[in-house]
Each structure stands twice: as C-alpha cells, then as structure tokens.
CSV table of C-alpha atoms (C1' of nucleotides) in Angstrom, one decimal:
chain,number,residue,atom,x,y,z
A,1,MET,CA,-0.2,0.0,-0.1
A,2,TYR,CA,1.5,3.3,-1.2
A,3,ASP,CA,1.0,6.1,1.7
A,4,PHE,CA,1.3,9.6,0.1
A,5,SER,CA,0.8,11.7,2.4
A,6,PHE,CA,4.3,10.0,4.3
A,7,HIS,CA,6.5,11.2,1.2
A,8,ARG,CA,4.5,14.9,0.3
A,9,GLN,CA,4.8,15.2,4.0
A,10,LEU,CA,8.5,14.3,5.0
A,11,VAL,CA,9.9,16.2,1.8
A,12,ASN,CA,8.1,19.5,2.0
A,13,TRP,CA,8.8,19.6,5.7
A,14,TYR,CA,12.9,19.0,4.4
A,15,LYS,CA,13.1,21.4,2.2
A,16,LYS,CA,11.8,24.2,4.5
A,17,VAL,CA,14.5,22.4,7.9
A,18,CYS,CA,16.6,21.1,6.1
A,19,ARG,CA,20.4,23.0,7.3
A,20,VAL,CA,22.8,24.2,5.1
A,21,LEU,CA,25.7,22.0,5.2
A,22,PRO,CA,29.1,22.2,2.7
A,23,TRP,CA,28.5,19.2,1.3
A,24,ARG,CA,25.0,20.3,0.4
A,25,GLU,CA,26.1,22.6,-2.0
A,26,ASN,CA,26.2,20.8,-4.7
A,27,SER,CA,25.9,16.8,-5.7
A,28,ASP,CA,29.6,16.2,-6.4
A,29,PRO,CA,29.9,12.6,-6.1
A,30,TYR,CA,33.4,12.9,-4.8
A,31,ARG,CA,32.0,15.1,-2.6
A,32,ILE,CA,28.6,13.4,-1.1
A,33,TRP,CA,31.5,10.6,-1.4
A,34,LEU,CA,33.6,12.2,1.1
A,35,SER,CA,31.2,13.5,3.4
A,36,GLU,CA,29.2,10.1,3.5
A,37,ILE,CA,32.5,7.9,4.4
A,38,MET,CA,32.8,10.6,7.3
A,39,LEU,CA,29.7,10.9,8.7
A,40,GLN,CA,29.9,6.8,10.0
A,41,GLN,CA,29.2,6.8,12.7
A,42,THR,CA,29.9,10.6,13.3
A,43,GLN,CA,27.5,13.7,14.3
A,44,VAL,CA,27.4,16.2,11.7
A,45,SER,CA,29.0,19.0,14.3
A,46,THR,CA,32.4,16.7,14.2
A,47,VAL,CA,32.3,16.8,10.6
A,48,ILE,CA,31.9,20.2,9.0
A,49,GLU,CA,35.1,21.0,10.2
A,50,TYR,CA,36.6,18.0,8.8
A,51,PHE,CA,35.1,18.1,6.2
A,52,ASN,CA,36.3,21.5,5.0
A,53,ARG,CA,39.8,21.6,5.7
A,54,PHE,CA,40.3,18.0,3.4
A,55,ILE,CA,38.6,19.5,0.7
A,56,LYS,CA,41.0,22.2,0.9
A,57,SER,CA,43.6,20.1,0.1
A,58,TYR,CA,41.6,17.6,-2.4
A,59,PRO,CA,39.6,19.3,-3.9
A,60,ASN,CA,38.4,16.5,-5.7
A,61,ILE,CA,39.5,12.6,-6.8
A,62,GLU,CA,42.4,13.3,-8.4
A,63,ALA,CA,44.2,15.3,-6.0
A,64,LEU,CA,43.0,12.8,-3.3
A,65,ASN,CA,44.6,10.2,-5.7
A,66,GLN,CA,47.7,11.3,-5.8
A,67,ALA,CA,47.9,11.8,-2.2
A,68,ASN,CA,50.4,10.4,1.0
A,69,GLU,CA,48.7,8.5,3.1
A,70,GLU,CA,50.9,9.9,6.4
A,71,ASP,CA,48.8,13.4,5.4
A,72,VAL,CA,45.4,11.5,4.5
A,73,PHE,CA,46.3,10.5,8.4
A,74,LYS,CA,47.3,14.2,9.3
A,75,LEU,CA,43.7,15.3,8.4
A,76,TRP,CA,41.9,12.5,9.9
A,77,GLU,CA,43.6,13.0,12.9
A,78,GLY,CA,40.8,12.8,15.9
A,79,LEU,CA,37.7,11.4,14.2
A,80,GLY,CA,38.0,8.2,14.9
A,81,TYR,CA,37.5,4.7,12.8
A,82,TYR,CA,41.7,5.0,10.7
A,83,SER,CA,40.7,2.8,8.7
A,84,ARG,CA,37.7,4.7,6.7
A,85,ALA,CA,41.0,7.3,5.8
A,86,ARG,CA,43.2,4.0,4.2
A,87,ASN,CA,40.1,3.1,2.3
A,88,LEU,CA,39.3,6.6,1.2
A,89,LEU,CA,42.4,6.8,-0.6
A,90,ARG,CA,41.8,2.6,-1.5
A,91,CYS,CA,39.1,3.9,-3.2
A,92,ALA,CA,40.3,6.8,-4.9
A,93,LYS,CA,42.7,5.1,-6.4
A,94,THR,CA,40.3,2.2,-7.9
A,95,ILE,CA,38.3,5.4,-9.1
A,96,VAL,CA,40.7,6.8,-11.4
A,97,GLU,CA,42.2,3.9,-12.0
A,98,GLU,CA,39.4,1.6,-13.5
A,99,TYR,CA,36.8,4.2,-13.0
A,100,ASN,CA,38.3,6.9,-15.2
A,101,GLY,CA,37.9,9.0,-11.8
A,102,ILE,CA,34.5,8.8,-11.9
A,103,PHE,CA,32.0,7.6,-9.3
A,104,PRO,CA,30.3,4.5,-11.2
A,105,LYS,CA,25.8,5.3,-11.1
A,106,ASP,CA,26.4,1.6,-10.2
A,107,LEU,CA,24.4,0.3,-6.8
A,108,GLN,CA,26.7,-3.7,-6.8
A,109,LYS,CA,30.1,-2.0,-8.3
A,110,LEU,CA,29.4,1.1,-5.8
A,111,LYS,CA,29.4,-1.7,-3.4
A,112,LYS,CA,32.8,-3.6,-4.3
A,113,LEU,CA,34.8,-0.1,-3.4
A,114,PRO,CA,36.9,-0.2,-0.4
A,115,GLY,CA,35.4,1.5,2.8
A,116,ILE,CA,31.6,1.8,1.0
A,117,GLY,CA,29.2,-0.8,2.5
A,118,PRO,CA,25.1,-0.7,1.3
A,119,TYR,CA,24.4,2.2,3.3
A,120,THR,CA,26.9,4.5,1.8
A,121,ALA,CA,27.0,2.7,-2.4
A,122,GLY,CA,22.8,3.7,-1.4
A,123,ALA,CA,23.9,7.1,-0.4
A,124,ILE,CA,25.8,7.5,-3.3
A,125,MET,CA,23.3,6.8,-5.9
A,126,SER,CA,20.4,8.6,-4.4
A,127,ILE,CA,22.3,12.2,-3.0
A,128,ALA,CA,24.8,12.6,-5.9
A,129,TYR,CA,22.4,10.6,-8.4
A,130,ASN,CA,19.2,10.9,-7.9
A,131,GLU,CA,18.5,7.1,-8.1
A,132,PRO,CA,16.1,5.6,-6.7
A,133,VAL,CA,17.8,3.6,-3.4
A,134,PRO,CA,17.0,3.0,0.0
A,135,ALA,CA,19.7,4.6,2.2
A,136,VAL,CA,19.1,2.7,5.7
A,137,ASP,CA,21.0,4.0,8.7
A,138,GLY,CA,20.6,4.1,12.1
A,139,ASN,CA,17.8,7.0,11.1
A,140,VAL,CA,16.1,5.7,9.7
A,141,MET,CA,16.0,2.2,10.6
A,142,ARG,CA,14.6,4.2,14.3
A,143,VAL,CA,12.2,6.2,12.3
A,144,ILE,CA,10.7,3.4,10.2
A,145,SER,CA,10.5,1.4,13.4
A,146,ARG,CA,8.7,3.7,15.0
A,147,TYR,CA,6.0,4.2,11.9
A,148,ARG,CA,5.9,0.9,10.9
A,149,MET,CA,5.8,-0.6,15.1
A,150,LEU,CA,8.4,-2.8,14.0
A,151,GLU,CA,9.3,-5.7,16.5
A,152,ILE,CA,12.5,-6.3,14.5
A,153,ASN,CA,16.0,-6.2,16.0
A,154,ILE,CA,17.8,-3.7,14.1
A,155,SER,CA,21.2,-5.2,15.6
A,156,ASP,CA,20.4,-8.7,13.6
A,157,THR,CA,21.9,-7.2,9.7
A,158,LYS,CA,19.6,-9.8,8.2
A,159,ASN,CA,17.2,-7.6,9.0
A,160,ARG,CA,18.9,-5.0,7.0
A,161,SER,CA,16.2,-5.8,3.7
A,162,VAL,CA,13.3,-6.0,5.8
A,163,PHE,CA,14.4,-1.5,6.3
A,164,GLU,CA,15.1,-1.0,2.6
A,165,GLU,CA,11.8,-2.7,1.1
A,166,GLU,CA,9.5,-0.7,3.8
A,167,VAL,CA,12.0,2.1,2.5
A,168,MET,CA,11.1,1.8,-1.4
A,169,ALA,CA,7.5,1.4,-0.4
A,170,LEU,CA,6.9,5.4,0.9
A,171,MET,CA,9.5,6.8,-1.8
A,172,GLY,CA,7.1,7.9,-4.2
A,173,GLY,CA,10.0,10.3,-6.2
A,174,ALA,CA,12.9,12.6,-5.2
A,175,PRO,CA,15.7,9.9,-3.9
A,176,ARG,CA,17.9,12.3,-3.1
A,177,GLU,CA,15.8,14.5,-1.2
A,178,PHE,CA,13.6,11.2,0.7
A,179,ASN,CA,16.9,9.9,2.0
A,180,GLN,CA,18.0,12.9,3.4
A,181,ALA,CA,14.7,14.0,4.5
A,182,LEU,CA,14.4,10.4,6.5
A,183,MET,CA,17.4,10.7,8.4
A,184,GLU,CA,16.7,15.4,9.3
A,185,LEU,CA,14.2,13.6,10.3
A,186,GLY,CA,15.9,10.4,13.4
A,187,ALA,CA,18.5,13.3,13.9
A,188,THR,CA,16.5,16.0,14.4
A,189,ILE,CA,13.0,15.3,15.3
A,190,CYS,CA,13.3,11.4,15.5
A,191,THR,CA,15.8,11.1,18.1
A,192,PRO,CA,16.7,8.3,20.2
A,193,LYS,CA,15.1,9.7,23.0
A,194,GLN,CA,12.3,12.0,23.4
A,195,PRO,CA,11.5,12.2,20.7
A,196,LYS,CA,10.2,15.1,19.4
A,197,CYS,CA,7.0,13.7,17.9
A,198,LEU,CA,4.4,16.9,18.0
A,199,ASP,CA,6.9,18.8,15.4
A,200,CYS,CA,7.2,15.8,13.6
A,201,PRO,CA,5.6,16.2,9.9
A,202,VAL,CA,4.3,12.7,9.4
A,203,LYS,CA,3.0,12.0,12.9
A,204,GLU,CA,-0.5,11.2,11.8
A,205,GLY,CA,0.5,8.4,10.0
A,206,CYS,CA,3.1,6.7,12.6
A,207,LYS,CA,1.4,3.4,14.6
A,208,ALA,CA,4.6,4.3,17.5
A,209,PHE,CA,3.3,8.1,18.3
A,210,LYS,CA,0.0,6.7,17.8
A,211,ASN,CA,0.7,4.0,20.7
A,212,GLY,CA,2.8,6.8,22.4
A,213,THR,CA,5.1,4.1,22.7
A,214,ALA,CA,7.6,5.7,20.1
A,215,GLU,CA,10.5,5.9,23.1
A,216,GLN,CA,10.0,2.0,22.8
A,217,TYR,CA,11.9,2.2,19.7
A,218,PRO,CA,13.8,0.4,17.5
A,219,VAL,CA,14.3,-3.1,19.2
A,220,LYS,CA,18.0,-3.1,20.1
A,221,LEU,CA,19.2,-7.2,21.6
A,222,LYS,CA,22.9,-7.2,21.4
A,223,LYS,CA,24.9,-5.6,24.1
A,224,ILE,CA,28.4,-4.8,24.1
A,225,GLN,CA,30.0,-5.1,27.4
A,226,LYS,CA,33.9,-2.6,27.4
A,227,LYS,CA,36.7,-4.9,28.9
A,228,VAL,CA,38.9,-3.2,30.9
A,229,VAL,CA,42.8,-3.0,30.0
A,230,LYS,CA,45.4,-0.7,32.2
A,231,MET,CA,47.5,0.1,30.3
A,232,ALA,CA,51.6,1.4,29.9
A,233,ILE,CA,52.2,4.5,28.6
A,234,ILE,CA,55.6,4.2,27.8
A,235,ILE,CA,57.2,7.8,28.1
A,236,LEU,CA,61.3,7.3,27.0
A,237,GLU,CA,63.1,10.8,27.1
A,238,HIS,CA,66.9,11.4,26.1
A,239,GLN,CA,68.5,14.1,24.9
A,240,GLU,CA,65.0,16.1,24.9
A,241,ARG,CA,63.6,13.8,22.7
A,242,ILE,CA,60.8,11.5,23.2
A,243,MET,CA,60.4,8.2,21.7
A,244,ILE,CA,57.1,8.0,19.1
A,245,VAL,CA,56.3,4.2,16.7
A,246,LYS,CA,54.3,3.5,14.1
A,247,ARG,CA,51.1,1.3,15.0
A,248,PRO,CA,50.7,-2.1,13.5
A,249,ASN,CA,48.9,-1.5,10.0
A,250,THR,CA,46.7,-3.8,11.8
A,251,GLY,CA,44.2,-3.3,15.2
A,252,LEU,CA,43.3,-0.6,17.6
A,253,MET,CA,44.3,2.7,15.8
A,254,ALA,CA,46.7,1.0,12.4
A,255,ASN,CA,49.3,2.5,11.0
A,256,LEU,CA,48.6,5.2,13.2
A,257,TRP,CA,51.9,7.2,15.9
A,258,GLY,CA,51.5,6.7,19.5
A,259,PHE,CA,53.8,6.7,22.3
A,260,PRO,CA,55.2,2.5,23.1
A,261,SER,CA,52.1,1.0,25.3
A,262,VAL,CA,51.9,-1.7,26.7
A,263,PRO,CA,48.9,-3.9,28.6
A,264,TYR,CA,50.0,-5.2,32.3
A,265,THR,CA,48.2,-7.8,35.4
A,266,ASP,CA,50.8,-7.2,38.3
A,267,GLU,CA,49.7,-4.3,40.6
A,268,LEU,CA,52.3,-1.9,38.7
A,269,PRO,CA,53.5,-1.7,35.4
A,270,GLU,CA,57.8,-1.8,35.7
A,271,PHE,CA,58.6,-5.8,34.9
A,272,THR,CA,56.5,-5.7,32.3
A,273,VAL,CA,57.4,-2.4,30.6
A,274,ASN,CA,61.0,-3.8,31.0
A,275,GLN,CA,60.7,-6.8,29.7
A,276,HIS,CA,58.7,-4.8,27.1
A,277,MET,CA,61.2,-2.2,25.9
A,278,LYS,CA,63.6,-5.0,25.6
A,279,ASP,CA,62.0,-7.8,23.9
A,280,GLU,CA,60.5,-5.5,21.1
A,281,PHE,CA,63.0,-3.0,20.7
A,282,ASP,CA,66.5,-4.1,22.7
A,283,LEU,CA,66.5,-1.4,25.0
A,284,GLU,CA,67.5,-1.1,28.2
A,285,VAL,CA,65.5,1.7,30.7
A,286,ILE,CA,65.9,2.8,33.7
A,287,ILE,CA,62.1,4.1,35.0
A,288,ARG,CA,62.0,6.8,36.8
A,289,GLU,CA,58.5,7.9,37.9
A,290,LEU,CA,54.9,6.7,38.1
A,291,GLU,CA,52.0,8.9,37.4
A,292,GLU,CA,48.5,8.1,36.7
A,293,GLY,CA,46.9,8.9,33.4
A,294,PRO,CA,43.9,9.7,32.4
A,295,LYS,CA,41.5,6.9,31.5
A,296,HIS,CA,40.0,6.5,27.5
A,297,ILE,CA,37.1,4.8,26.2
A,298,PHE,CA,36.4,3.0,23.2
A,299,THR,CA,33.8,0.8,21.8
A,300,HIS,CA,34.6,-2.0,23.5
A,301,LEU,CA,37.5,-1.3,26.0
A,302,ILE,CA,39.0,0.8,28.9
A,303,TRP,CA,42.3,1.9,28.8
A,304,GLU,CA,43.7,2.9,32.2
A,305,MET,CA,46.3,4.5,31.4
A,306,GLN,CA,49.7,4.7,33.4
A,307,LEU,CA,52.1,6.3,32.3
A,308,VAL,CA,55.5,5.5,32.5
A,309,LYS,CA,58.4,7.5,32.4
A,310,CYS,CA,61.8,6.3,31.6
A,311,SER,CA,66.1,6.9,30.9
A,312,LEU,CA,67.9,5.1,28.6
A,313,LYS,CA,70.2,2.6,30.9
A,314,ASN,CA,73.0,2.8,28.5
A,315,THR,CA,73.4,6.3,26.5
A,316,LYS,CA,74.7,4.2,23.9
A,317,ASP,CA,71.7,2.8,22.6
A,318,THR,CA,69.9,5.6,21.8
A,319,ILE,CA,69.4,5.5,18.2
A,320,LYS,CA,68.3,2.5,17.0
A,321,PRO,CA,66.4,2.9,13.9
A,322,ILE,CA,67.5,1.5,11.1
A,323,GLU,CA,66.3,-1.6,12.4
A,324,PHE,CA,63.2,0.0,13.9
A,325,PRO,CA,61.7,2.4,10.7
A,326,GLU,CA,58.8,2.8,12.7
A,327,ILE,CA,60.8,4.1,15.6
A,328,GLN,CA,61.2,7.9,15.7
A,329,TRP,CA,63.1,10.3,18.5
A,330,VAL,CA,60.8,14.0,18.2
A,331,ARG,CA,61.3,16.9,20.3
A,332,ARG,CA,57.8,18.0,22.8
A,333,GLU,CA,57.3,21.0,19.8
A,334,GLN,CA,57.2,18.4,17.2
A,335,LEU,CA,54.6,15.8,18.7
A,336,LYS,CA,51.9,17.8,17.0
A,337,GLU,CA,53.0,17.3,13.9
A,338,TYR,CA,52.0,13.7,13.7
A,339,ALA,CA,49.2,11.8,13.5
A,340,PHE,CA,47.9,10.5,17.3
A,341,PRO,CA,44.6,9.0,17.9
A,342,THR,CA,43.4,11.1,21.2
A,343,ALA,CA,44.1,8.3,23.9
A,344,PHE,CA,47.3,9.9,23.1
A,345,ARG,CA,47.2,13.0,23.0
A,346,LYS,CA,45.2,13.5,26.2
A,347,LEU,CA,48.9,13.4,27.3
A,348,PHE,CA,50.9,15.3,25.8
A,349,SER,CA,49.8,17.6,29.0
A,350,MET,CA,51.7,15.6,31.1
A,351,LEU,CA,54.8,15.2,29.4
B,1,DA,C1',26.6,-14.0,12.9
B,2,DA,C1',30.3,-12.6,16.3
B,3,DC,C1',33.7,-9.3,16.6
B,4,DT,C1',36.5,-5.1,15.7
B,5,DC,C1',37.2,0.0,14.5
B,6,DG,C1',37.0,6.6,17.4
B,7,DG,C1',35.1,9.6,19.3
B,8,DG,C1',32.0,13.2,20.7
B,9,DG,C1',27.1,14.3,22.7
B,10,DC,C1',23.6,14.3,25.9
B,11,DG,C1',20.9,12.9,30.5
C,1,DC,C1',28.5,6.5,33.4
C,2,DG,C1',25.4,4.4,29.4
C,3,DC,C1',24.1,5.2,25.3
C,4,DC,C1',23.4,6.3,20.7
C,5,DC,C1',25.2,7.6,16.1
C,6,DA,C1',25.0,9.9,7.9
C,7,DG,C1',29.0,2.0,8.8
C,8,DA,C1',32.4,-1.7,6.9
C,9,DG,C1',35.5,-5.6,7.5
C,10,DT,C1',36.9,-9.6,8.8
C,11,DT,C1',36.8,-13.7,10.6
DNA sequence: AACTCGGGGCG
DNA sequence: CGCCCAGAGTT
C-alpha cells in the first residue's frame, strides 16, 4: 500500500528545515562520498570542520589520488575509525585507475569499492545521482521502526532488507531529498531519547506515536561489555627527545603514531615495561617516575593509562632506527606534527 | 553471526 | 556513567 501523505509531508518538511551543510552545496559525487564516509558513526557537527579542511587540501578525486597516506591521516586525526582514511585512499585509487575518475552509477559496483558498504552505496546513488535506491542507516531504522511499529532487532544484519523494502514502499519520488529527509528527521525530531513527536511531519501515520510508545523503538538486543585494560604508556626521553612508534598496520588505531604501550596485569607496570622494551626494541630503560593517566573509552574497551617515565640505561643505545624504521625520536614541540589518536594526544600536557 | 574499530554528545 | 550515532571489514 502506497502512503502518499508520508512522502509529501516528509519532503515538504525537509525543504523547509534542512540544514545548510558544506556537502550540500552541490551533488558532486566526490563530495557526497567523502561526507558519507566521514559521517559514518560520526556526528554532523564534528564532521563539518574536517570536511572543509579535507576539501581544501584535496578538492577532487585526482588530487586525493596523488596524496600520501601520512598526510591523509593527519587530516583525519581525531576523527576516529582510522581504517576509513586508508580505505578512502584505496577507493580514490580504484576510481581513478578503473573508472576514469568517475564514481560508477551502479549500486553493485559501488558496494565493491573499499570502505563503501550498503548504506554508503545507497547514499551515493540517491544523493549524488538521484537514483531511487534506499540508504538505510541508524536514523532510518529508528524512524521506520517507530512509524510501522516493527518489533525486529535492528542489530541483526539480516533485517536490513526489511527496512530497505519499507523505504522503497514509502519513496514516491525525489530520492535525493527523500533519503536525506528520512535521516534529517531521525537526527532532529525522531531522536533516540525524548523524540519531538508533536513537531513531526509524519505523526499522523506513525503507529508508535498513535500508541504512545515511540521511545520503545527501535528494538535493539545486542549489548557489548567493555573490557578494562591497564595500559602502561612508556614516555622514554633522551636528550630532550621522546620516543614515538608507528602502530602496526592492523588492529586498534592502525598506522597511527603513539608512545610505546603495553598492557599489564600486575599491580605495578615496571616488570612488564622492562620486558616489553627489551623484547620489542632491544632497549634497557630506567624507570624514573610513575604517574596515573586518564581513562580512555573505546567502543569495546577501556584503557586505564599509567604513564611510565623512563630514561635510557645505556646512552649508546640511543637511536637504533635502522632495525626499527617505525621509531622516531622527536622534541616535544614536534609531537603535533605527527598523527596521534586522541588517547595519546590527551597525554601531551602531562609530558 | 560475532567481533573489531574512535570519539564526541547527551541525559 | 551508559547510550547513541549519516557502518564497514574481518573472521
């Protein structure tokens, strides 16, 4: 059954209230793509400045294709989910080399590109190319769950198709405006807590509103328990330079810079730290001072950071970058030139 | 299907 | 402090 009023009310509302955002200046697929990648699990207000800086450095796909990864990471610093930045470059390379610099207007081809999944592919198809394709994100699942009072678990990936079919059943036209309107509604009116139902343009047809149970949706069963990890952060200083290491190319905060770090389970980190520095870097250190650092909360774990300030035992050991190219010794004022995740940047004032 | 991957905002 | 978010990749 086609619900004409839903489409009309929603799109009219969107045209009135839609926010002025830098990636809405035009429909350039490059800008739409970049904004959608940045917006994955990230708030609009956070993305705006990152987006503007990025576009200034790399205004088009050809410019990005010639960038080096280190510079891209620096622009991404603090935004999180850093694999997005690496996939961004890989994707740019593919677009230039295999698609002549033009994003394919093809859902299946888009989905195969690095960093582009079902949501982002749908967003590019609809927002950049105005093609009638669903773009189902967390906002859309919440809006649709409430509108239809769907009792299905949005954490279950196999239910994605249910929402995609519901979206297509409601999409009467203007896919570019319609998909953005759905998300805008979820972000501003149909919010997770205390939704502003009285201001909603589609409240007449909303089952959950009629039932007075909007806040009970969407159904979400999965819950994750955060593990607490005691992390020794090793601040090794020699001749006014601090040792930093490039993190491995997989895992947490891959390829970003950090201080040598090692989890420990003892009451105190000394033993683990000495062993770690010997095993990983063949360095013997003298521990000068312990200082309790801040907690840092990730999606699935919590770091309780303990700063371990050290100096070298043998000064002839000072620098062995030949065997360990991922090590740098830098002055305090140089630290900001490297791309650090927020967990480490928090510590700069404690050094 | 379950797990991994950041950080900020909010009540 | 717990929950939420314009999700995707890996296993």
